[in-house]
Coordinates of C-alpha atoms and ligand atoms in Angstrom, one line a residue:
M9 CA 20.6 -27.5 -8.3
I10 CA 19.0 -24.8 -10.4
A11 CA 18.9 -25.3 -14.2
P12 CA 19.2 -22.7 -16.7
L13 CA 15.9 -22.6 -18.9
M14 CA 17.0 -20.1 -21.5
S15 CA 14.4 -20.8 -24.1
T16 CA 11.3 -20.4 -21.9
S17 CA 10.1 -17.1 -23.6
P18 CA 9.2 -17.1 -27.1
N19 CA 8.9 -13.1 -26.8
E20 CA 11.7 -11.6 -28.5
H21 CA 11.3 -8.3 -26.6
V22 CA 11.6 -10.3 -23.1
L23 CA 14.7 -12.2 -24.4
K24 CA 16.3 -9.1 -25.5
F25 CA 15.6 -7.4 -22.2
V26 CA 17.0 -10.3 -20.1
Q27 CA 20.0 -11.0 -22.3
D28 CA 21.1 -7.3 -22.0
M29 CA 20.9 -7.7 -18.3
I30 CA 22.9 -10.9 -18.3
D31 CA 25.5 -9.1 -20.5
L32 CA 25.8 -6.5 -18.0
A33 CA 25.5 -8.3 -14.6
Q34 CA 27.3 -11.4 -15.7
P35 CA 25.7 -14.0 -13.6
D36 CA 27.0 -17.6 -13.3
K37 CA 23.5 -18.9 -14.3
T38 CA 20.1 -17.8 -15.3
Y39 CA 16.8 -19.0 -14.1
W40 CA 13.3 -18.6 -15.5
C41 CA 10.7 -18.9 -13.0
D42 CA 7.8 -21.0 -14.1
G43 CA 5.7 -20.3 -11.1
S44 CA 4.9 -24.0 -10.3
E45 CA 4.3 -25.5 -7.0
E46 CA 7.3 -27.8 -7.3
E47 CA 9.5 -24.9 -8.2
V48 CA 8.3 -23.0 -4.9
Q49 CA 9.4 -26.0 -2.8
R50 CA 12.6 -26.4 -4.6
L51 CA 13.5 -22.7 -4.3
Y52 CA 12.5 -22.7 -0.4
K53 CA 14.9 -25.5 0.1
E54 CA 17.7 -23.9 -1.8
A55 CA 17.0 -20.5 0.2
V56 CA 17.3 -22.4 3.5
K57 CA 20.4 -24.2 2.3
T58 CA 22.2 -21.0 1.4
G59 CA 21.1 -19.1 4.5
S60 CA 18.7 -16.5 2.8
L61 CA 15.9 -17.8 4.8
E62 CA 15.3 -20.0 7.9
E63 CA 12.8 -22.6 8.2
L64 CA 10.3 -22.0 11.0
N65 CA 8.5 -24.8 13.1
Q66 CA 6.7 -26.8 10.2
E67 CA 4.2 -28.5 12.5
K68 CA 3.1 -25.3 13.9
L69 CA 3.7 -22.9 11.0
P70 CA 3.5 -25.1 7.9
G71 CA 5.2 -23.5 4.9
C72 CA 6.5 -20.5 6.9
Y73 CA 10.0 -19.1 6.8
L74 CA 12.1 -16.3 8.5
R75 CA 14.1 -13.6 6.9
K76 CA 16.6 -11.5 8.7
S77 CA 17.7 -8.3 6.9
P78 CA 20.8 -6.4 7.4
Q79 CA 20.1 -3.5 9.9
N80 CA 20.4 -0.7 7.2
D81 CA 17.9 -2.5 4.8
V82 CA 14.5 -2.6 6.7
A83 CA 12.5 0.0 5.1
R84 CA 11.9 2.1 1.8
T85 CA 14.6 4.6 1.3
E86 CA 12.6 7.8 0.0
H87 CA 15.6 9.9 -0.3
L88 CA 17.2 7.3 -2.7
T89 CA 14.1 7.0 -4.9
F90 CA 14.0 9.0 -8.2
I91 CA 11.6 9.8 -10.9
C92 CA 13.9 9.9 -14.1
S93 CA 11.4 11.9 -16.4
P94 CA 13.0 13.6 -19.3
K95 CA 11.9 17.0 -17.9
K96 CA 12.4 17.8 -14.2
E97 CA 8.9 19.6 -14.1
D98 CA 7.2 16.3 -15.0
S99 CA 8.2 14.8 -11.8
G100 CA 6.9 17.7 -9.9
P101 CA 7.8 19.2 -6.5
T102 CA 7.2 16.1 -4.4
N103 CA 9.6 13.8 -6.2
N104 CA 13.4 13.6 -6.3
W105 CA 14.4 13.9 -10.0
M106 CA 17.3 12.6 -11.8
S107 CA 17.7 12.7 -15.7
P108 CA 17.1 9.5 -17.5
K109 CA 20.7 9.5 -18.9
E110 CA 22.1 10.0 -15.3
G111 CA 19.8 7.4 -13.9
Y112 CA 20.7 4.7 -16.5
E113 CA 24.4 5.5 -16.1
K114 CA 24.3 5.3 -12.3
C115 CA 22.5 2.0 -12.2
R116 CA 24.6 0.7 -15.1
K117 CA 27.7 1.3 -13.2
I118 CA 26.4 -0.2 -10.0
Y119 CA 25.1 -3.2 -11.8
K120 CA 28.0 -4.1 -14.1
G121 CA 29.5 -7.4 -13.0
S122 CA 27.3 -7.4 -9.9
M123 CA 25.9 -11.0 -10.3
K124 CA 29.4 -12.9 -10.8
G125 CA 29.0 -16.1 -8.9
R126 CA 25.4 -15.7 -8.4
T127 CA 22.1 -16.7 -10.4
L128 CA 19.9 -14.2 -12.3
Y129 CA 16.3 -15.2 -11.8
V130 CA 13.8 -14.0 -14.4
I131 CA 10.2 -13.3 -12.9
P132 CA 7.4 -12.8 -15.4
F133 CA 4.5 -11.4 -13.6
I134 CA 0.9 -10.2 -13.7
M135 CA -0.4 -7.2 -11.7
G136 CA -4.1 -7.9 -11.5
P137 CA -6.3 -10.9 -12.1
I138 CA -4.9 -13.1 -14.7
D139 CA -8.0 -12.7 -17.1
S140 CA -8.6 -8.9 -16.6
L141 CA -8.3 -6.5 -19.2
Y142 CA -7.1 -3.9 -16.6
S143 CA -4.2 -6.2 -15.5
K144 CA -0.5 -5.2 -16.6
I145 CA 2.5 -7.4 -17.2
G146 CA 6.0 -7.0 -15.8
V147 CA 9.2 -9.0 -16.1
Q148 CA 11.8 -8.7 -13.2
V149 CA 15.2 -9.7 -13.2
T150 CA 16.9 -10.2 -9.9
D151 CA 19.6 -11.9 -8.0
S152 CA 17.7 -12.4 -4.8
I153 CA 15.9 -15.5 -4.1
Y154 CA 14.0 -14.0 -1.2
V155 CA 12.7 -11.6 -3.9
V156 CA 11.7 -14.4 -6.0
L157 CA 9.7 -16.0 -3.3
N158 CA 8.0 -13.0 -2.3
M159 CA 7.0 -12.2 -5.7
R160 CA 5.6 -15.7 -5.9
I161 CA 3.2 -14.5 -3.1
M162 CA 2.6 -10.8 -4.2
T163 CA 1.9 -11.4 -7.9
R164 CA 0.6 -14.1 -10.4
M165 CA 4.1 -15.2 -11.6
G166 CA 5.7 -17.6 -14.0
K167 CA 4.5 -19.2 -17.2
I168 CA 1.1 -17.7 -17.0
A169 CA 2.4 -14.1 -17.4
L170 CA 4.5 -15.0 -20.4
Q171 CA 1.4 -16.9 -22.0
R172 CA -0.6 -13.7 -21.2
L173 CA 2.0 -11.4 -22.7
G174 CA 2.2 -13.5 -26.2
T175 CA 4.6 -11.5 -28.5
S176 CA 3.7 -8.1 -27.1
P177 CA 6.5 -5.6 -26.2
D178 CA 4.1 -4.0 -23.7
F179 CA 5.3 -4.9 -20.3
T180 CA 7.2 -3.1 -17.5
R181 CA 10.9 -3.8 -17.5
C182 CA 12.0 -4.4 -13.9
V183 CA 15.6 -4.5 -13.1
H184 CA 16.7 -5.4 -9.4
G185 CA 20.0 -6.4 -8.1
K186 CA 20.8 -6.6 -4.2
I187 CA 24.6 -5.8 -5.0
D188 CA 26.0 -5.6 -1.6
L189 CA 22.8 -4.3 0.2
E190 CA 25.0 -1.3 1.1
I191 CA 23.3 2.1 1.1
S192 CA 26.2 3.6 -0.9
H193 CA 25.1 1.4 -3.7
R194 CA 21.3 2.0 -3.3
L195 CA 19.1 3.6 -5.9
I196 CA 15.5 3.2 -6.9
C197 CA 14.8 4.8 -10.3
H198 CA 11.7 4.9 -12.3
F199 CA 11.7 5.8 -16.0
P200 CA 8.1 6.5 -16.8
K201 CA 8.5 7.2 -20.4
D202 CA 10.3 3.9 -21.0
N203 CA 8.2 1.9 -18.6
F204 CA 11.4 0.9 -17.0
I205 CA 12.5 0.4 -13.3
W206 CA 15.8 -0.1 -12.0
S207 CA 16.3 -0.7 -8.3
V208 CA 19.9 -1.7 -6.8
G209 CA 21.2 -2.0 -3.3
S210 CA 18.3 -3.1 -1.3
G211 CA 16.4 -6.3 -0.6
Y212 CA 13.6 -4.6 1.3
G213 CA 10.0 -5.4 -0.1
G214 CA 9.1 -1.8 -1.0
N215 CA 12.5 -1.3 -2.7
A216 CA 12.9 -4.8 -4.3
L217 CA 9.5 -6.4 -5.1
L218 CA 9.0 -4.2 -8.1
G219 CA 5.5 -4.9 -8.9
K220 CA 4.4 -3.3 -5.7
K221 CA 5.2 0.4 -5.0
C222 CA 7.4 1.0 -8.0
M223 CA 5.3 -0.5 -10.7
A224 CA 1.6 -0.8 -9.3
L225 CA 1.8 2.9 -7.8
R226 CA 4.6 5.0 -9.3
I227 CA 4.9 3.7 -12.9
A228 CA 1.0 2.8 -13.0
S229 CA 0.2 6.3 -11.8
C230 CA 1.8 7.7 -14.9
L231 CA 0.2 5.0 -17.1
G232 CA -3.2 5.7 -15.7
K233 CA -2.7 9.5 -16.4
K234 CA -2.1 8.4 -20.0
E235 CA -4.8 5.9 -20.3
N236 CA -7.5 7.5 -18.2
W237 CA -7.5 5.5 -15.1
M238 CA -6.0 5.7 -11.6
A239 CA -3.5 3.8 -9.6
E240 CA -4.1 4.5 -5.8
H241 CA -2.7 3.7 -2.5
M242 CA -6.0 2.3 -1.3
L243 CA -7.4 -0.7 0.4
I244 CA -10.6 -2.3 -1.1
L245 CA -13.4 -3.6 0.9
G246 CA -17.0 -4.7 0.6
L247 CA -19.3 -4.1 3.6
E248 CA -22.3 -6.7 3.4
D249 CA -25.4 -5.5 4.9
R250 CA -28.4 -7.5 6.6
E251 CA -30.0 -8.1 3.2
G252 CA -26.8 -9.5 1.7
K253 CA -26.1 -6.3 -0.5
K254 CA -22.4 -5.2 -0.7
T255 CA -21.2 -1.8 -0.7
Y256 CA -17.8 -1.5 -2.0
V257 CA -15.3 1.2 -0.6
A258 CA -11.8 2.2 -1.4
A259 CA -9.8 4.0 1.4
A260 CA -6.4 5.8 1.3
F261 CA -4.6 6.6 4.6
P262 CA -1.0 7.5 5.4
S263 CA 1.0 4.8 7.1
A264 CA 0.4 4.0 10.6
C265 CA -3.4 4.6 10.4
G266 CA -4.5 0.9 10.2
K267 CA -5.3 0.2 6.4
T268 CA -4.7 -3.4 6.8
N269 CA -6.8 -3.6 10.1
L270 CA -9.6 -2.0 8.4
A271 CA -9.5 -4.1 5.2
M272 CA -9.8 -7.2 7.1
M273 CA -12.1 -6.0 10.0
K274 CA -13.7 -8.4 12.2
T275 CA -16.4 -7.2 14.5
S276 CA -18.7 -8.0 17.2
L277 CA -21.4 -6.3 15.1
E278 CA -21.5 -9.4 12.6
K279 CA -24.2 -10.6 14.9
D280 CA -26.3 -7.9 13.4
G281 CA -25.9 -9.2 10.0
Y282 CA -23.1 -7.1 8.8
K283 CA -19.7 -8.2 7.5
V284 CA -16.5 -6.6 6.0
W285 CA -15.1 -8.6 3.1
T286 CA -11.5 -8.0 1.9
L287 CA -10.4 -7.3 -1.6
G288 CA -7.1 -5.6 -1.0
D289 CA -5.0 -3.9 1.6
D290 CA -2.8 -1.4 -0.2
I291 CA -3.2 -0.7 -3.8
A292 CA -6.2 -0.2 -6.0
W293 CA -6.4 0.3 -9.7
L294 CA -9.5 2.2 -10.5
H295 CA -11.0 2.3 -14.0
I296 CA -14.2 4.0 -15.6
G297 CA -16.5 1.2 -16.0
D298 CA -19.1 0.8 -18.8
D299 CA -21.7 1.2 -16.2
G300 CA -20.3 4.7 -15.3
Y301 CA -19.0 3.6 -11.9
L302 CA -15.5 3.8 -10.8
R303 CA -14.5 -0.1 -10.8
A304 CA -11.6 -1.4 -8.7
I305 CA -9.2 -4.2 -9.0
N306 CA -6.5 -5.3 -6.6
P307 CA -3.3 -5.6 -8.6
E308 CA -1.6 -7.8 -6.0
A309 CA -2.2 -11.3 -5.1
G310 CA -0.8 -11.3 -1.5
F311 CA -0.4 -9.0 1.5
F312 CA 3.0 -7.6 2.6
G313 CA 2.0 -6.2 6.1
V314 CA 3.5 -4.9 9.0
V315 CA 3.7 -7.6 12.0
P316 CA 4.0 -5.7 15.2
G317 CA 0.6 -4.6 16.7
T318 CA -1.1 -7.6 14.7
S319 CA -3.2 -9.5 17.6
E320 CA -6.4 -11.2 18.3
K321 CA -7.8 -7.9 19.1
T322 CA -6.4 -5.6 16.4
N323 CA -6.6 -8.1 13.5
P324 CA -7.8 -11.6 14.3
N325 CA -8.1 -12.4 10.5
A326 CA -4.7 -11.3 9.6
L327 CA -3.3 -13.5 12.7
E328 CA -5.3 -16.4 11.2
M329 CA -3.9 -16.1 7.7
I330 CA -0.4 -15.9 8.7
Q331 CA -0.2 -19.4 10.3
K332 CA 0.8 -21.1 7.1
N333 CA 2.6 -20.4 3.8
T334 CA 4.1 -17.0 5.2
I335 CA 7.4 -15.4 4.8
Y336 CA 8.2 -13.4 8.1
T337 CA 10.9 -10.7 7.8
N338 CA 12.6 -9.4 11.0
V339 CA 10.5 -10.8 13.7
L340 CA 11.6 -12.8 16.9
K341 CA 12.4 -16.5 16.2
A342 CA 11.2 -18.4 19.6
S343 CA 13.2 -21.4 20.7
D344 CA 10.5 -23.6 19.4
G345 CA 10.7 -22.2 16.0
T346 CA 7.6 -20.0 16.2
V347 CA 7.5 -16.3 15.9
W348 CA 6.8 -13.4 18.1
W349 CA 6.5 -9.6 18.0
E350 CA 5.6 -6.7 20.0
G351 CA 1.8 -6.3 20.3
K352 CA 1.1 -9.9 19.6
G353 CA -1.1 -10.2 22.7
E354 CA 0.9 -13.1 24.0
A355 CA 3.6 -13.4 26.7
P356 CA 7.0 -13.1 24.9
P357 CA 9.0 -16.3 24.6
D358 CA 12.8 -16.5 24.7
G359 CA 14.6 -16.8 21.5
V360 CA 16.6 -14.8 18.9
N361 CA 15.4 -11.3 17.9
W362 CA 15.5 -9.8 14.4
L363 CA 19.1 -8.7 14.9
G364 CA 20.3 -12.4 15.4
H365 CA 20.9 -11.7 19.2
P366 CA 19.7 -14.0 21.9
W367 CA 16.6 -12.3 23.3
T368 CA 14.6 -12.5 26.6
I369 CA 11.8 -10.2 28.2
R370 CA 14.7 -8.4 29.9
S371 CA 16.6 -7.5 26.7
S372 CA 16.9 -3.8 25.9
E373 CA 16.7 -4.6 22.3
K374 CA 13.4 -4.9 20.3
A375 CA 12.3 -8.4 19.7
A376 CA 11.0 -7.7 16.2
H377 CA 11.8 -4.6 14.0
P378 CA 8.9 -2.0 14.2
N379 CA 8.7 -2.4 10.3
S380 CA 8.9 -6.2 10.5
R381 CA 6.7 -7.8 7.9
F382 CA 4.5 -10.9 6.7
T383 CA 4.1 -11.8 3.1
T384 CA 1.2 -13.9 2.7
P385 CA -1.2 -15.1 0.0
A386 CA -4.5 -12.9 -0.3
S387 CA -6.6 -16.3 -0.7
Q388 CA -5.6 -17.3 2.7
C389 CA -7.4 -14.2 4.4
P390 CA -10.5 -15.5 6.2
S391 CA -12.4 -12.5 5.1
I392 CA -11.4 -12.6 1.4
A393 CA -14.2 -11.7 -0.9
S394 CA -15.3 -14.5 -3.3
E395 CA -15.1 -11.6 -6.1
W396 CA -11.7 -10.4 -5.3
E397 CA -10.4 -11.6 -8.6
N398 CA -13.3 -10.5 -10.6
P399 CA -11.7 -9.3 -13.9
E400 CA -14.1 -6.4 -14.2
G401 CA -13.3 -5.3 -10.7
V402 CA -16.1 -4.1 -8.2
P403 CA -18.1 -0.9 -8.4
I404 CA -16.9 1.6 -5.7
S405 CA -19.6 3.6 -4.1
A406 CA -17.3 5.4 -1.6
I407 CA -13.7 6.6 -1.3
I408 CA -12.6 7.3 2.2
F409 CA -9.6 9.4 3.0
G410 CA -8.3 9.8 6.6
G411 CA -5.4 10.7 8.8
R412 CA -4.2 10.6 12.5
R413 CA -5.2 13.8 14.1
A414 CA -5.5 14.4 17.9
K415 CA -7.7 17.5 17.4
V416 CA -9.5 19.4 14.5
T417 CA -11.0 16.6 12.4
P418 CA -14.1 15.0 13.4
L419 CA -14.7 11.2 13.4
V420 CA -16.3 11.1 10.0
Y421 CA -17.8 13.7 7.6
E422 CA -18.8 13.4 4.0
A423 CA -17.6 15.9 1.1
F424 CA -20.1 18.1 -0.6
N425 CA -19.2 16.6 -4.0
W426 CA -16.3 15.0 -6.0
Q427 CA -14.4 18.2 -6.2
H428 CA -14.6 19.0 -2.6
G429 CA -13.7 15.3 -2.2
T430 CA -10.7 15.6 -4.2
Y431 CA -9.6 18.6 -2.1
L432 CA -10.0 16.6 1.1
G433 CA -7.8 14.1 -0.4
A434 CA -5.2 16.6 -1.6
T435 CA -4.9 17.9 1.9
I436 CA -4.6 14.7 4.0
A437 CA -2.8 15.4 7.1
S438 CA -1.4 12.9 9.7
E439 CA 0.4 13.4 12.9
T440 CA 3.6 11.4 13.4
T441 CA 3.8 8.7 16.1
A442 CA 6.4 7.3 18.2
A443 CA 7.0 4.6 15.7
Q444 CA 8.5 7.2 13.2
T445 CA 11.8 9.1 13.7
G446 CA 11.6 12.7 14.5
D447 CA 9.2 14.7 16.5
V448 CA 6.1 13.2 17.6
G449 CA 2.7 14.9 16.8
V450 CA 4.0 16.8 13.8
V451 CA 1.4 17.3 11.1
R452 CA 2.6 15.9 7.7
R453 CA 0.6 16.6 4.6
D454 CA 0.4 13.3 2.5
P455 CA -2.1 14.0 -0.4
M456 CA -4.2 10.8 -1.1
A457 CA -1.5 9.1 0.9
M458 CA 0.4 9.1 -2.3
L459 CA 3.3 11.5 -1.5
P460 CA 6.0 8.9 -1.8
F461 CA 4.2 7.0 -4.7
C462 CA 3.0 9.5 -7.3
G463 CA 5.3 9.0 -10.3
Y464 CA 4.6 12.5 -12.0
N465 CA 3.8 16.0 -11.1
I466 CA 1.4 16.1 -8.0
G467 CA -0.5 19.1 -9.5
E468 CA -1.3 17.3 -12.8
Y469 CA -2.2 14.3 -10.5
F470 CA -4.9 16.6 -8.6
Q471 CA -6.1 17.6 -12.0
H472 CA -6.4 14.0 -13.2
W473 CA -8.4 13.3 -10.2
L474 CA -10.9 16.3 -11.2
N475 CA -11.0 15.0 -14.7
I476 CA -12.0 11.5 -13.7
G477 CA -14.7 12.5 -11.6
K478 CA -16.1 14.7 -14.6
S479 CA -16.2 11.4 -16.7
L480 CA -18.1 9.4 -14.1
E481 CA -21.7 8.9 -14.3
N482 CA -22.0 7.6 -10.9
P483 CA -19.0 8.9 -9.1
P484 CA -18.5 7.5 -5.5
K485 CA -19.1 9.7 -2.6
V486 CA -16.1 10.9 -0.7
F487 CA -15.6 10.7 3.1
Y488 CA -13.0 11.6 5.6
V489 CA -12.4 9.8 8.8
N490 CA -10.4 10.2 12.0
W491 CA -10.2 7.3 14.4
F492 CA -7.5 9.2 16.5
K493 CA -9.3 12.1 18.0
T494 CA -8.3 12.6 21.9
N495 CA -9.8 14.5 24.7
E496 CA -7.9 17.0 26.8
K497 CA -6.0 14.2 28.6
G498 CA -4.7 12.8 25.4
E499 CA -7.0 9.7 25.5
Y500 CA -8.7 8.3 22.4
L501 CA -12.3 9.4 22.2
W502 CA -13.2 6.5 19.7
P503 CA -12.5 2.7 20.4
G504 CA -11.5 2.1 16.9
F505 CA -10.8 -1.3 15.4
G506 CA -13.9 -3.5 15.1
E507 CA -16.2 -0.5 16.3
N508 CA -15.1 1.3 13.0
L509 CA -17.7 -0.8 11.5
R510 CA -20.4 1.7 12.8
V511 CA -18.9 4.2 10.7
L512 CA -18.6 2.1 7.6
R513 CA -22.4 1.4 8.2
W514 CA -23.2 5.1 8.0
I515 CA -21.0 5.5 5.0
A516 CA -22.8 2.6 3.3
D517 CA -26.3 4.1 4.2
R518 CA -25.4 7.4 2.7
C519 CA -24.4 5.6 -0.5
Q520 CA -27.8 4.2 -0.6
G521 CA -29.4 7.5 0.0
K522 CA -30.2 6.9 3.5
G523 CA -28.7 8.4 6.8
E524 CA -29.7 11.8 8.0
V525 CA -26.8 14.6 7.9
S526 CA -26.3 18.1 9.5
K527 CA -24.5 20.5 7.1
T528 CA -21.6 22.2 8.5
P529 CA -18.8 24.4 7.0
I530 CA -16.4 21.4 6.4
G531 CA -19.0 18.9 5.1
Y532 CA -21.8 16.8 6.2
I533 CA -21.5 14.9 9.5
P534 CA -24.0 12.3 10.7
E535 CA -27.1 13.4 12.4
S536 CA -26.8 10.2 14.3
L537 CA -24.3 7.3 14.6
D538 CA -25.1 4.0 16.0
F539 CA -23.3 4.3 19.5
S540 CA -25.4 1.2 21.1
G541 CA -23.6 -0.8 23.6
L542 CA -20.5 1.5 23.6
D543 CA -19.2 3.0 26.9
L544 CA -19.2 6.6 25.7
S545 CA -20.4 9.7 27.8
E546 CA -22.5 12.2 26.1
N547 CA -19.7 14.6 26.2
Q548 CA -17.5 12.1 24.3
K549 CA -20.1 11.7 21.6
K550 CA -20.3 15.5 21.2
E551 CA -16.5 15.9 21.2
L552 CA -16.2 13.2 18.5
F553 CA -18.1 15.5 16.0
Q554 CA -17.1 18.9 17.5
I555 CA -15.9 21.5 15.0
D556 CA -13.7 24.1 16.5
S557 CA -13.7 27.2 14.3
Q558 CA -10.4 28.7 15.5
A559 CA -8.7 25.2 15.1
W560 CA -10.2 25.1 11.5
K561 CA -9.2 28.7 10.7
E562 CA -5.6 27.6 11.6
E563 CA -6.1 24.4 9.4
V564 CA -7.2 26.5 6.4
Q565 CA -4.0 28.7 6.7
S566 CA -1.9 25.5 7.0
R567 CA -3.5 24.0 3.8
K568 CA -3.0 27.4 2.0
E569 CA 0.6 27.3 3.0
F570 CA 0.9 23.5 1.8
F571 CA -0.6 24.3 -1.7
A572 CA 1.6 27.5 -1.9
K573 CA 4.7 25.2 -1.2
L574 CA 3.6 22.9 -4.1
G575 CA 3.5 26.0 -6.3
D576 CA 1.5 26.8 -9.6
C577 CA 0.9 23.2 -10.4
V578 CA -2.0 23.0 -8.1
P579 CA -5.4 23.3 -9.8
K580 CA -7.2 26.6 -9.1
E581 CA -10.2 24.5 -8.1
L582 CA -8.6 23.2 -5.1
V583 CA -7.1 26.6 -4.1
E584 CA -10.6 27.9 -4.3
E585 CA -12.1 25.0 -2.3
N586 CA -9.7 26.1 0.5
E587 CA -10.5 29.7 0.2
S588 CA -14.4 28.9 0.3
L589 CA -13.7 26.7 3.4
G590 CA -12.0 29.8 5.2
K591 CA -14.8 32.0 4.1
R592 CA -17.4 29.5 5.6
F593 CA -15.6 30.0 8.9
S594 CA -15.3 33.8 8.8
Ligands
OXD626 C1 3.7 -0.1 2.6 C2 3.9 1.3 2.7 O1 4.6 -0.8 2.8 O2 3.0 2.1 2.5 O3 2.5 -0.5 2.3 O4 5.0 1.8 3.0
MN627 MN1 1.3 1.0 1.5

């Protein structure tokens, strides 16, 4: 039985916000989350009793549960995601826009009376380490116990957040309601001016765990612009070398390019004294430190990762960390109460698939949804860095951008400087894979991998990048990688996964003023890379770094068209970078 704890918050602003939502949604009960261990266990029991979650085999997977979502609620819905800035131009050419008046009205209408017979949960939470000045507070209300239990993993939540907030009105107001989980009642609205998020009609993580994409990227990008810092869709890792020195790297790739795998990379090259330490796999908040470095914190406390393809080969650390205290969403439940997914690297067991249908190897349906997820505490990651909760963040020496390109882009190259690096980020391109709907191999531009997450005008966002670079005494070097180059037969030229450490090592060397380079029209490429022990022909090695002038001329034209499509908002420095690149090929 869940008891109401109405007097938990002494903060009048929080109380007013919550009371307004209670008046509107009219829940039967209100429950304030305290974040305690006792509470979690109680809520899991409640979730199992009411059918929101299924218990998994507690001997083999202690503390693990399964959620099955409705078929129409398994991914982010970008066409229903809006930036409700007062002026349309403030949301820019890459966002859907609605006026704040219309946004509030629509959400109110859908929310009104939607929690009759339900409980409204109040989740105060911190994004970022508890004692970091860079952290931000949010308060989310929701009628989903699944959301509560996920937020418990993904954020620092409960009493601790209210203590940290004190009497301040400075918190992100996050309103969520699953309503009936129907698309016709789905809207994800952001009100940057009011520091307010309102999401209705979806229980999917990216739409419903409002601390993540909604607050830590869309709203935070707006706060960062105002307060002179950056909220980025980046992993954070530390590469430790033989002398024990760590080089910190932040990296942005569009989806399906292996961000989580890179962040947790385990590699046979560890025997040479190198090791990758994980600090974050999805979001980085980057501030200008007193030391003139860009300092990164991970605002999240857990990982919400894609399950299919996670195996002993691709990501052994992830596989290990999801053996306990993990919520699985939309995977296969085997008859012994364990879980399975495509690409697990084990023979498929019989069981019940994500759709709730009996499943065997002969079934035509998928066992797990391609976007099935794990939610797991970051502290359980075997490669988690001891300093991952450092309140000051870690100093970033390198920023890596990347995408999936069969041709054109070499394995790795280095930007000439920060402005050139910003241009590389602004023109990130990735080819669609079979995992996405639509045509395979279509090039999509995704600036800084922030296309669906930048909460304001993308041109101003590019300008903000240029400005931040000018304020940094020790700006990170910027690199671009492509693990996905293929030969004429369409086979990958590079083995990827753990071998990517070879590229990271070169990047770390460059940051320490080492590593020989050749200057090319697109940037610096390695004079040599450690290929020892790899089964690569001389031709393959050459192809990995080949720069095809004709293909690059076409690339320059495609980037020109992309900037033109974005319009006048693109800073002239970036347009000029593209023109200069074109000239270097003429
Ligand atoms: C994610 C995403 O879920 O980028 O991290 O979509
Ligand atoms: Mn992401």
